[in-house]
PDB file of C-alpha atoms in Angstrom:
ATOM      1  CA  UNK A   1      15.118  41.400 239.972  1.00 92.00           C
ATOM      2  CA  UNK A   2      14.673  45.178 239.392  1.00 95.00           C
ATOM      3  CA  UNK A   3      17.437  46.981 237.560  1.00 95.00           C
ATOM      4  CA  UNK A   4      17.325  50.442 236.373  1.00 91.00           C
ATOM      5  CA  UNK A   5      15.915  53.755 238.203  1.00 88.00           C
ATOM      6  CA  UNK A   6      14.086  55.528 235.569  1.00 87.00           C
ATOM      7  CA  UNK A   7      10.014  56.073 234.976  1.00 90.00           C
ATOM      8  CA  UNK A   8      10.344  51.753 233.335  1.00 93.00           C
ATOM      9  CA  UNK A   9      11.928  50.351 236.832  1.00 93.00           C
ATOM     10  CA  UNK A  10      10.204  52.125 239.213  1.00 92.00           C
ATOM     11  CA  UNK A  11       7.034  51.240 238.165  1.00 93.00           C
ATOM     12  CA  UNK A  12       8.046  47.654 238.027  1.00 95.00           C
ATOM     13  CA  UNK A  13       9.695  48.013 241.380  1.00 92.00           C
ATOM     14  CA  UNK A  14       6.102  48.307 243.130  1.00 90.00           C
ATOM     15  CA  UNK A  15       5.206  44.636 242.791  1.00 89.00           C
ATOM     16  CA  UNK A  16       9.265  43.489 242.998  1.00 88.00           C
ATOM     17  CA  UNK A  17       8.205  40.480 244.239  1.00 88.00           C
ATOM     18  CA  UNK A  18       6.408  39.243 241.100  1.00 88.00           C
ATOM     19  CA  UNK A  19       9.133  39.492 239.216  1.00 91.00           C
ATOM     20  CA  UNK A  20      11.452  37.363 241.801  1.00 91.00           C
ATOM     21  CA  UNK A  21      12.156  34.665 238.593  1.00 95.00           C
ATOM     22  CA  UNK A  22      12.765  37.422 235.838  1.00 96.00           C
ATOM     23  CA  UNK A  23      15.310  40.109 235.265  1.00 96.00           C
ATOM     24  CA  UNK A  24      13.513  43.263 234.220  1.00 97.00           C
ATOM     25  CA  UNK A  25      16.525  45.241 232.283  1.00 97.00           C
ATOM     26  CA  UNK A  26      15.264  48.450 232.222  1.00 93.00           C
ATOM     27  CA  UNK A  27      18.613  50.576 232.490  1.00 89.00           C
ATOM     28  CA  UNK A  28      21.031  51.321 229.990  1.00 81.00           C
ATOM     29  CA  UNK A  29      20.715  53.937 226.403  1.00 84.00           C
ATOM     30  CA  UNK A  30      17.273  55.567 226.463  1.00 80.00           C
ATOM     31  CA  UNK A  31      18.159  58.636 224.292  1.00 80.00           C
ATOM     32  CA  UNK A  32      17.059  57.745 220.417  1.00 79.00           C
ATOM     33  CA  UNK A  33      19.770  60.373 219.569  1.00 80.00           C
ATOM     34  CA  UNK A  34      22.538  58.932 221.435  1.00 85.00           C
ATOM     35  CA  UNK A  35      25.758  58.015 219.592  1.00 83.00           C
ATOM     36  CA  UNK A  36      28.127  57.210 222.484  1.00 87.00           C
ATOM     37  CA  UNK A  37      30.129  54.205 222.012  1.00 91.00           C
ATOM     38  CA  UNK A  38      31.136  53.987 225.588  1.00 93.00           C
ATOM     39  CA  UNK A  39      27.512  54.564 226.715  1.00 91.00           C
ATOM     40  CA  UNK A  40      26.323  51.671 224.080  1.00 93.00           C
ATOM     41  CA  UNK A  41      29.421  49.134 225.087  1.00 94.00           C
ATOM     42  CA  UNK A  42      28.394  49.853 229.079  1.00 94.00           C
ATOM     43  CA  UNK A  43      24.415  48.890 228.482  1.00 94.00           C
ATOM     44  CA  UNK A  44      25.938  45.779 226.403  1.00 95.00           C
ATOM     45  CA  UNK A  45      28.452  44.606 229.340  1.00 95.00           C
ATOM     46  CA  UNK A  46      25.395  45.229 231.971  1.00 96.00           C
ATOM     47  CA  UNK A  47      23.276  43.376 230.161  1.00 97.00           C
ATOM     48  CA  UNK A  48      25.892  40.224 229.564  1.00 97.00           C
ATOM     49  CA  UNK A  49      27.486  40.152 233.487  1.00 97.00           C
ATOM     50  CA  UNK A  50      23.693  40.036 234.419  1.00 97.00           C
ATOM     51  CA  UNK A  51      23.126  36.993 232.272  1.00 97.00           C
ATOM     52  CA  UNK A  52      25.911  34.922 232.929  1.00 97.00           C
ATOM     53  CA  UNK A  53      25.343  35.952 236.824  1.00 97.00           C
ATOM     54  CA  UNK A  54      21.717  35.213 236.987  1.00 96.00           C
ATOM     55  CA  UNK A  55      21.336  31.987 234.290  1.00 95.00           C
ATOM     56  CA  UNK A  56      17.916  30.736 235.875  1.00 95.00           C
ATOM     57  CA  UNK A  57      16.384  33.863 235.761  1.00 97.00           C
ATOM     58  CA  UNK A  58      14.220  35.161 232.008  1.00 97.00           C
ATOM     59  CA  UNK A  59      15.680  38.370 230.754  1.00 98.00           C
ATOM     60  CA  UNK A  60      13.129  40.838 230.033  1.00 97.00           C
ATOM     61  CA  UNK A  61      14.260  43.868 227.826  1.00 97.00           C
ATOM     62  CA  UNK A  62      12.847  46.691 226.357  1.00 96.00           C
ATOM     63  CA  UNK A  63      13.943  47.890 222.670  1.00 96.00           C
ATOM     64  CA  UNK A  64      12.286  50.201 220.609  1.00 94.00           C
ATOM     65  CA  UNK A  65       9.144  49.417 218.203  1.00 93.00           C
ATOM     66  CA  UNK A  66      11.176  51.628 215.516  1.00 90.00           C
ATOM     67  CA  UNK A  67      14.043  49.541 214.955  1.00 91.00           C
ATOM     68  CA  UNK A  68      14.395  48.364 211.981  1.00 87.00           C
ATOM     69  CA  UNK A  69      12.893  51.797 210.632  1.00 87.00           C
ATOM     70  CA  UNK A  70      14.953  54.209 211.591  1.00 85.00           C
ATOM     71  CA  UNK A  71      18.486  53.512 210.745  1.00 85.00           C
ATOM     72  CA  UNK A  72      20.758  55.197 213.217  1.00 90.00           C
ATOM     73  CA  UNK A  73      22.965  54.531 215.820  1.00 93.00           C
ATOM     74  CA  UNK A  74      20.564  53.897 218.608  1.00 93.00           C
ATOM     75  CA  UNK A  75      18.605  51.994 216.569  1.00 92.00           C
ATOM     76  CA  UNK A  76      20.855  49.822 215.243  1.00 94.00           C
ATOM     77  CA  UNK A  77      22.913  49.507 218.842  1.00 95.00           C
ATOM     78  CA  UNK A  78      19.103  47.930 219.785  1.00 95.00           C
ATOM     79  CA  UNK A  79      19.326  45.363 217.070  1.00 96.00           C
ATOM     80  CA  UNK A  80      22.662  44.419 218.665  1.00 96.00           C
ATOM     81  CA  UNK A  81      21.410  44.472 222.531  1.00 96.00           C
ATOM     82  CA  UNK A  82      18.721  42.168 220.783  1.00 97.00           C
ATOM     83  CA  UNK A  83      20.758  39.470 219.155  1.00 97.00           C
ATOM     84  CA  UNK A  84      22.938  39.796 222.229  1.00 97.00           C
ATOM     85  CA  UNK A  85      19.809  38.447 224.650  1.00 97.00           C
ATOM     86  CA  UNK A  86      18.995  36.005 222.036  1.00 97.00           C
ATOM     87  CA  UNK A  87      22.430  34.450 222.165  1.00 96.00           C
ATOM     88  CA  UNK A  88      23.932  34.595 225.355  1.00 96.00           C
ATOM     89  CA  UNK A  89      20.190  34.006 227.636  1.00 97.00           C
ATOM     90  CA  UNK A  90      18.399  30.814 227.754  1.00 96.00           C
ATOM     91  CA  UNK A  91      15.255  32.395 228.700  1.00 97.00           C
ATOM     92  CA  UNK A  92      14.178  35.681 227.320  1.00 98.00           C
ATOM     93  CA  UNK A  93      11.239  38.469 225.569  1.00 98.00           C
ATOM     94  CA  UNK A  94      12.227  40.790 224.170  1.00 98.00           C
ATOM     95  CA  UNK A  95       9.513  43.600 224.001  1.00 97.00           C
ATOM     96  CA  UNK A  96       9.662  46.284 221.231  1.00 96.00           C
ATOM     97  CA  UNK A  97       7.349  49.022 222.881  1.00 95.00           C
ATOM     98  CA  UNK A  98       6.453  52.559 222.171  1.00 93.00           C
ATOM     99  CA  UNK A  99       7.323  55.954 223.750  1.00 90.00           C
ATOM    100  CA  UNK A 100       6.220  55.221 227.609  1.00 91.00           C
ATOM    101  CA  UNK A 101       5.186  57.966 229.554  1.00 90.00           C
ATOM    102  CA  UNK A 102       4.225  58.530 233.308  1.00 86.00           C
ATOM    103  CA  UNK A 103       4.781  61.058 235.680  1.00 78.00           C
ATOM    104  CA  UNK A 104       8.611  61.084 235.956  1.00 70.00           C
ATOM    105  CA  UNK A 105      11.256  60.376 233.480  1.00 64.00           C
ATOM    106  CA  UNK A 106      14.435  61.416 231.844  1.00 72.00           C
ATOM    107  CA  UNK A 107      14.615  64.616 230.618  1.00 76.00           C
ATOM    108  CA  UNK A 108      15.007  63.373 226.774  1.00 74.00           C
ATOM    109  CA  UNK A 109      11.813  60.946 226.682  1.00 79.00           C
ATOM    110  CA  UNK A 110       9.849  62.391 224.131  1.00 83.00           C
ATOM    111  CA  UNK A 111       7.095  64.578 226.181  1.00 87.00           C
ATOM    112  CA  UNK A 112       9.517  65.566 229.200  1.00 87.00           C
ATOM    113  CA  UNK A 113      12.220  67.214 226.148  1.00 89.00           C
ATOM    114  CA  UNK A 114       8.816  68.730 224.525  1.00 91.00           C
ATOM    115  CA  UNK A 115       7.191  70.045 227.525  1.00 92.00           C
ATOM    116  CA  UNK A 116      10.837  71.655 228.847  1.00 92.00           C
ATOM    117  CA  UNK A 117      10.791  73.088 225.001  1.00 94.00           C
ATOM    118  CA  UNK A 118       7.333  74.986 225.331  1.00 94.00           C
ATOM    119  CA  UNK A 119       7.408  75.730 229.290  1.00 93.00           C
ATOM    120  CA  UNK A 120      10.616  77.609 228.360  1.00 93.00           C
ATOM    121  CA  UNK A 121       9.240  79.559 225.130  1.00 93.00           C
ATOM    122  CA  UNK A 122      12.003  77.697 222.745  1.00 94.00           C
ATOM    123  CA  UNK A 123      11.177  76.458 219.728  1.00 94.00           C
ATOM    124  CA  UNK A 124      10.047  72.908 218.732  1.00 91.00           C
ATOM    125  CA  UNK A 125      11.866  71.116 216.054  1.00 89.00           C
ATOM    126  CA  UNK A 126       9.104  69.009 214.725  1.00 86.00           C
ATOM    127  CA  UNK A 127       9.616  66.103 211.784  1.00 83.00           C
ATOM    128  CA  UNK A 128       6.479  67.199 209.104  1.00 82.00           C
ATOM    129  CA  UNK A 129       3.844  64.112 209.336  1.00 83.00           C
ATOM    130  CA  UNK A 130       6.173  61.795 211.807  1.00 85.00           C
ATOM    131  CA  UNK A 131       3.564  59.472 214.276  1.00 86.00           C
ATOM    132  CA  UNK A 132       4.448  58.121 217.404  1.00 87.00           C
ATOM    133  CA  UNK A 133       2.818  55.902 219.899  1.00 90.00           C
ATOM    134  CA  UNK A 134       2.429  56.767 223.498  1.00 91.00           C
ATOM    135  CA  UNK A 135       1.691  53.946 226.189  1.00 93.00           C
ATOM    136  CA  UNK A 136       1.052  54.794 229.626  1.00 93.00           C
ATOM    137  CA  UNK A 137       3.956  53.164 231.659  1.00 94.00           C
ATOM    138  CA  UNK A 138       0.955  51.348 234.316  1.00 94.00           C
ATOM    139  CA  UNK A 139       0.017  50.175 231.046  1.00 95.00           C
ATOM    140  CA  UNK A 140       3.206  48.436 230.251  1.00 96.00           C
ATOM    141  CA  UNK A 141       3.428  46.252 233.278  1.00 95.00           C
ATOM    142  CA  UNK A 142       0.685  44.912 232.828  1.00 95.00           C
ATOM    143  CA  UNK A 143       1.358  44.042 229.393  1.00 96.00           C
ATOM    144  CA  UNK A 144       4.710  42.880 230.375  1.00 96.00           C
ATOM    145  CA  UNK A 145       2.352  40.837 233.583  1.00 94.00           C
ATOM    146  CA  UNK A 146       0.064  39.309 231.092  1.00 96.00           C
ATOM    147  CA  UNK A 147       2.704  38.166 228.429  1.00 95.00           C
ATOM    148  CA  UNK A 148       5.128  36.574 230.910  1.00 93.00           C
ATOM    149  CA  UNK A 149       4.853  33.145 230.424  1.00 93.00           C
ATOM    150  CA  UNK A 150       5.887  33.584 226.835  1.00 95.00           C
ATOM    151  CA  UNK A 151       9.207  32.121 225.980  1.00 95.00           C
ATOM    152  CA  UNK A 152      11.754  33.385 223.666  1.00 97.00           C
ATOM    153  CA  UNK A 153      10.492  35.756 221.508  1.00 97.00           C
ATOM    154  CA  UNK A 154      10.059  39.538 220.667  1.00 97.00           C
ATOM    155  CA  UNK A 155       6.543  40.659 221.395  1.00 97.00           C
ATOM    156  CA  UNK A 156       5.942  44.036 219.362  1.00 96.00           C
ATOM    157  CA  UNK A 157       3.685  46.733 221.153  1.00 95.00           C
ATOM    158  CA  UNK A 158       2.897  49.298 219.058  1.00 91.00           C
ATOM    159  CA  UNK A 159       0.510  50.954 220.823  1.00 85.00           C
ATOM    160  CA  UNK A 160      -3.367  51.797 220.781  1.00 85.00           C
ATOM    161  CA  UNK A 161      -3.138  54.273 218.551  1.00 84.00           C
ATOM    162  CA  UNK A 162      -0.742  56.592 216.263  1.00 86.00           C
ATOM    163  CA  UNK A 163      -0.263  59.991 216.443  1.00 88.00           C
ATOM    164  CA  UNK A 164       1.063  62.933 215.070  1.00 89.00           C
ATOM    165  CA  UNK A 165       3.798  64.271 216.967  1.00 90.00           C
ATOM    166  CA  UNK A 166       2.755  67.897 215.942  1.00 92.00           C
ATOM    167  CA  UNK A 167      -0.717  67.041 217.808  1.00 93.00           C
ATOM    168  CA  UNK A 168       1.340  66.096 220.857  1.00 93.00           C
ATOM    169  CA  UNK A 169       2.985  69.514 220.789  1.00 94.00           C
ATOM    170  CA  UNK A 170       0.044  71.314 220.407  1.00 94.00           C
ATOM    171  CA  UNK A 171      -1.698  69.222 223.132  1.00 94.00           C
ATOM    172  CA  UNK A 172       0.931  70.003 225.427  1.00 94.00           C
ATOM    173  CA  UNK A 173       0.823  73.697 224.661  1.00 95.00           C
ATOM    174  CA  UNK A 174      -3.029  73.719 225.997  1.00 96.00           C
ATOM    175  CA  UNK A 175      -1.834  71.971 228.871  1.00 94.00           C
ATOM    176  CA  UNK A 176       0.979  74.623 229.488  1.00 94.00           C
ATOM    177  CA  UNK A 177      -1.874  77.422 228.338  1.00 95.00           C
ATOM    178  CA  UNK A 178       1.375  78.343 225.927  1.00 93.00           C
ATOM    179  CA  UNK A 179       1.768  78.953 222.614  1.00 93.00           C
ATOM    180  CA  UNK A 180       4.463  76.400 221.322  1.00 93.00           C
ATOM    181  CA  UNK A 181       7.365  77.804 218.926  1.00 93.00           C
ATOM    182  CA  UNK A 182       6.989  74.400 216.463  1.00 91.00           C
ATOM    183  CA  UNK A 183       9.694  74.867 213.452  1.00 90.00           C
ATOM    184  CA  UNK A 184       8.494  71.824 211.328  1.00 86.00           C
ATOM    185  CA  UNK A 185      11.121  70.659 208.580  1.00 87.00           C
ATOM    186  CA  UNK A 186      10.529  67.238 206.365  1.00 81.00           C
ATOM    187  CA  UNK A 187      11.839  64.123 207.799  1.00 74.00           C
ATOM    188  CA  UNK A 188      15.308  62.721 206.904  1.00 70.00           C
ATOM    189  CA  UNK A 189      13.709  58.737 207.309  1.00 65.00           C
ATOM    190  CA  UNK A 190      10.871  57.000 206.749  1.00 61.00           C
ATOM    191  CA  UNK A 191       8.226  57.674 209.323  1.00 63.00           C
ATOM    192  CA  UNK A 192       4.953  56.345 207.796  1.00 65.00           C
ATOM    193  CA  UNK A 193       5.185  53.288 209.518  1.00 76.00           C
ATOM    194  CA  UNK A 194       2.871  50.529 210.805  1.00 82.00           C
ATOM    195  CA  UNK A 195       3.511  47.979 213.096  1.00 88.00           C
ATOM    196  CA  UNK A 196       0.652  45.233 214.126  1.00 91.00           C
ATOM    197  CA  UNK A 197       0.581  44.537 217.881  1.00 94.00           C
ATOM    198  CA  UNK A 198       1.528  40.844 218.686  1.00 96.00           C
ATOM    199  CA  UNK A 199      -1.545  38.424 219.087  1.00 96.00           C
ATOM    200  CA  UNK A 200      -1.172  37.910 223.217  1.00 97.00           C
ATOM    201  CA  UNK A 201      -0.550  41.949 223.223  1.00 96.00           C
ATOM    202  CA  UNK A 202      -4.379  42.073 221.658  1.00 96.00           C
ATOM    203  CA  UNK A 203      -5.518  40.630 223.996  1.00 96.00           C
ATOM    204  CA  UNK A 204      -3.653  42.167 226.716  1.00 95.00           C
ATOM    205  CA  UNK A 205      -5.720  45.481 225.366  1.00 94.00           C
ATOM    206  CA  UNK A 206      -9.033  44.041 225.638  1.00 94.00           C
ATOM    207  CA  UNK A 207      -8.157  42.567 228.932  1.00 95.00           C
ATOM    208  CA  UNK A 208      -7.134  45.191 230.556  1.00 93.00           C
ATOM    209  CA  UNK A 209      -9.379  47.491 228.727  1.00 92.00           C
ATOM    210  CA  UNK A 210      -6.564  49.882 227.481  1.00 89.00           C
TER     211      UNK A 210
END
């Protein structure tokens, strides 16, 4: 079972049928600026009428590699959607990933807001020396595919690599053949961070040769 519509479910949605024993949450909050308490208590009751509905099924969900970094409501409404699965599902992984990209997407994932930004000749508010992690959305399910049989547990994917999000902007500026407008100011939290993959994620990597 499928649910969600964005770039996470739709890739997921073209081999439905493997998934026929899991629940693949991928609806619900996906803006890291979001402070909506309505939009966070509607993700929450989604999330616990699909459990109780579907008790045979494993709950896969995705949260964010940052939390527990960044302290702010998104971040922390993750910890809560976390502790939530853990309690109310008997069978559950819980996958902290990166920034996924792909060809679609909502218009706040990190390179969609970014490439609106430049295309449109408005200025990029960039955090000085903040690294993210991007991770090809193909790439995802068949993490997600090869770490499936684990049971219970958050599985961290950080990524292959780290990188500047200044480089990302500028990277996306040659792609545009624009200039970007990048008005860099210091970070307001700690962005230095490091997070090891998970052991079966490793491998996952060299498997699929990522």
């Amino acid at each position: 079972m499928i649910i969600g519509n964005g770039l996470i479910a739709e890739a997921f949605r073209k081999d439905e049928e493997r998934y026929e024993d899991y629940i693949i949450f991928a609806s619900g909050v996906s803006n890291s600026g979001e402070n909506s308490l309505d939009n966070f208590k509607r993700e929450k009751d989604l999330i616990v009428k699909t459990i109780s509905e579907n008790p045979k099924l494993k709950f896969i969900y995705f949260s964010s590699v940052l939390v527990g970094i960044i302290d702010n409501d998104y971040y922390n409404h993750k910890i809560d959607i976390e502790n939530t699965i853990k309690e109310k599902a008997k069978k559950y992984i819980i996958f902290r990933i990166p920034q996924v990209v792909g060809q679609t997407g909502n218009k706040n994932n990190l390179i969609n807001f970014i490439t609106n930004l430049v295309k449109n000749n408005k200025p990029v508010t960039c955090y000085r020396n903040v690294y993210r992690s991007l991770l090809d959305v193909e790439d995802l399910t068949n993490m997600v595919s090869y770490c499936c049989d684990v049971n219970n547990e958050i599985i961290f994917i950080s990524g292959v690599e780290k990188v500047l999000v200044l480089h990302i902007i500028n990277e996306i500026g040659i792609l545009l053949n624009k200039k970007p407008i990048i008005n860099d100011i210091d970070p307001p939290f700690q962005n230095n961070w490091f997070i090891e993959n998970t052991d079966i994620v490793k491998q996952a990597i060299k498997t699929f040769k990522i």
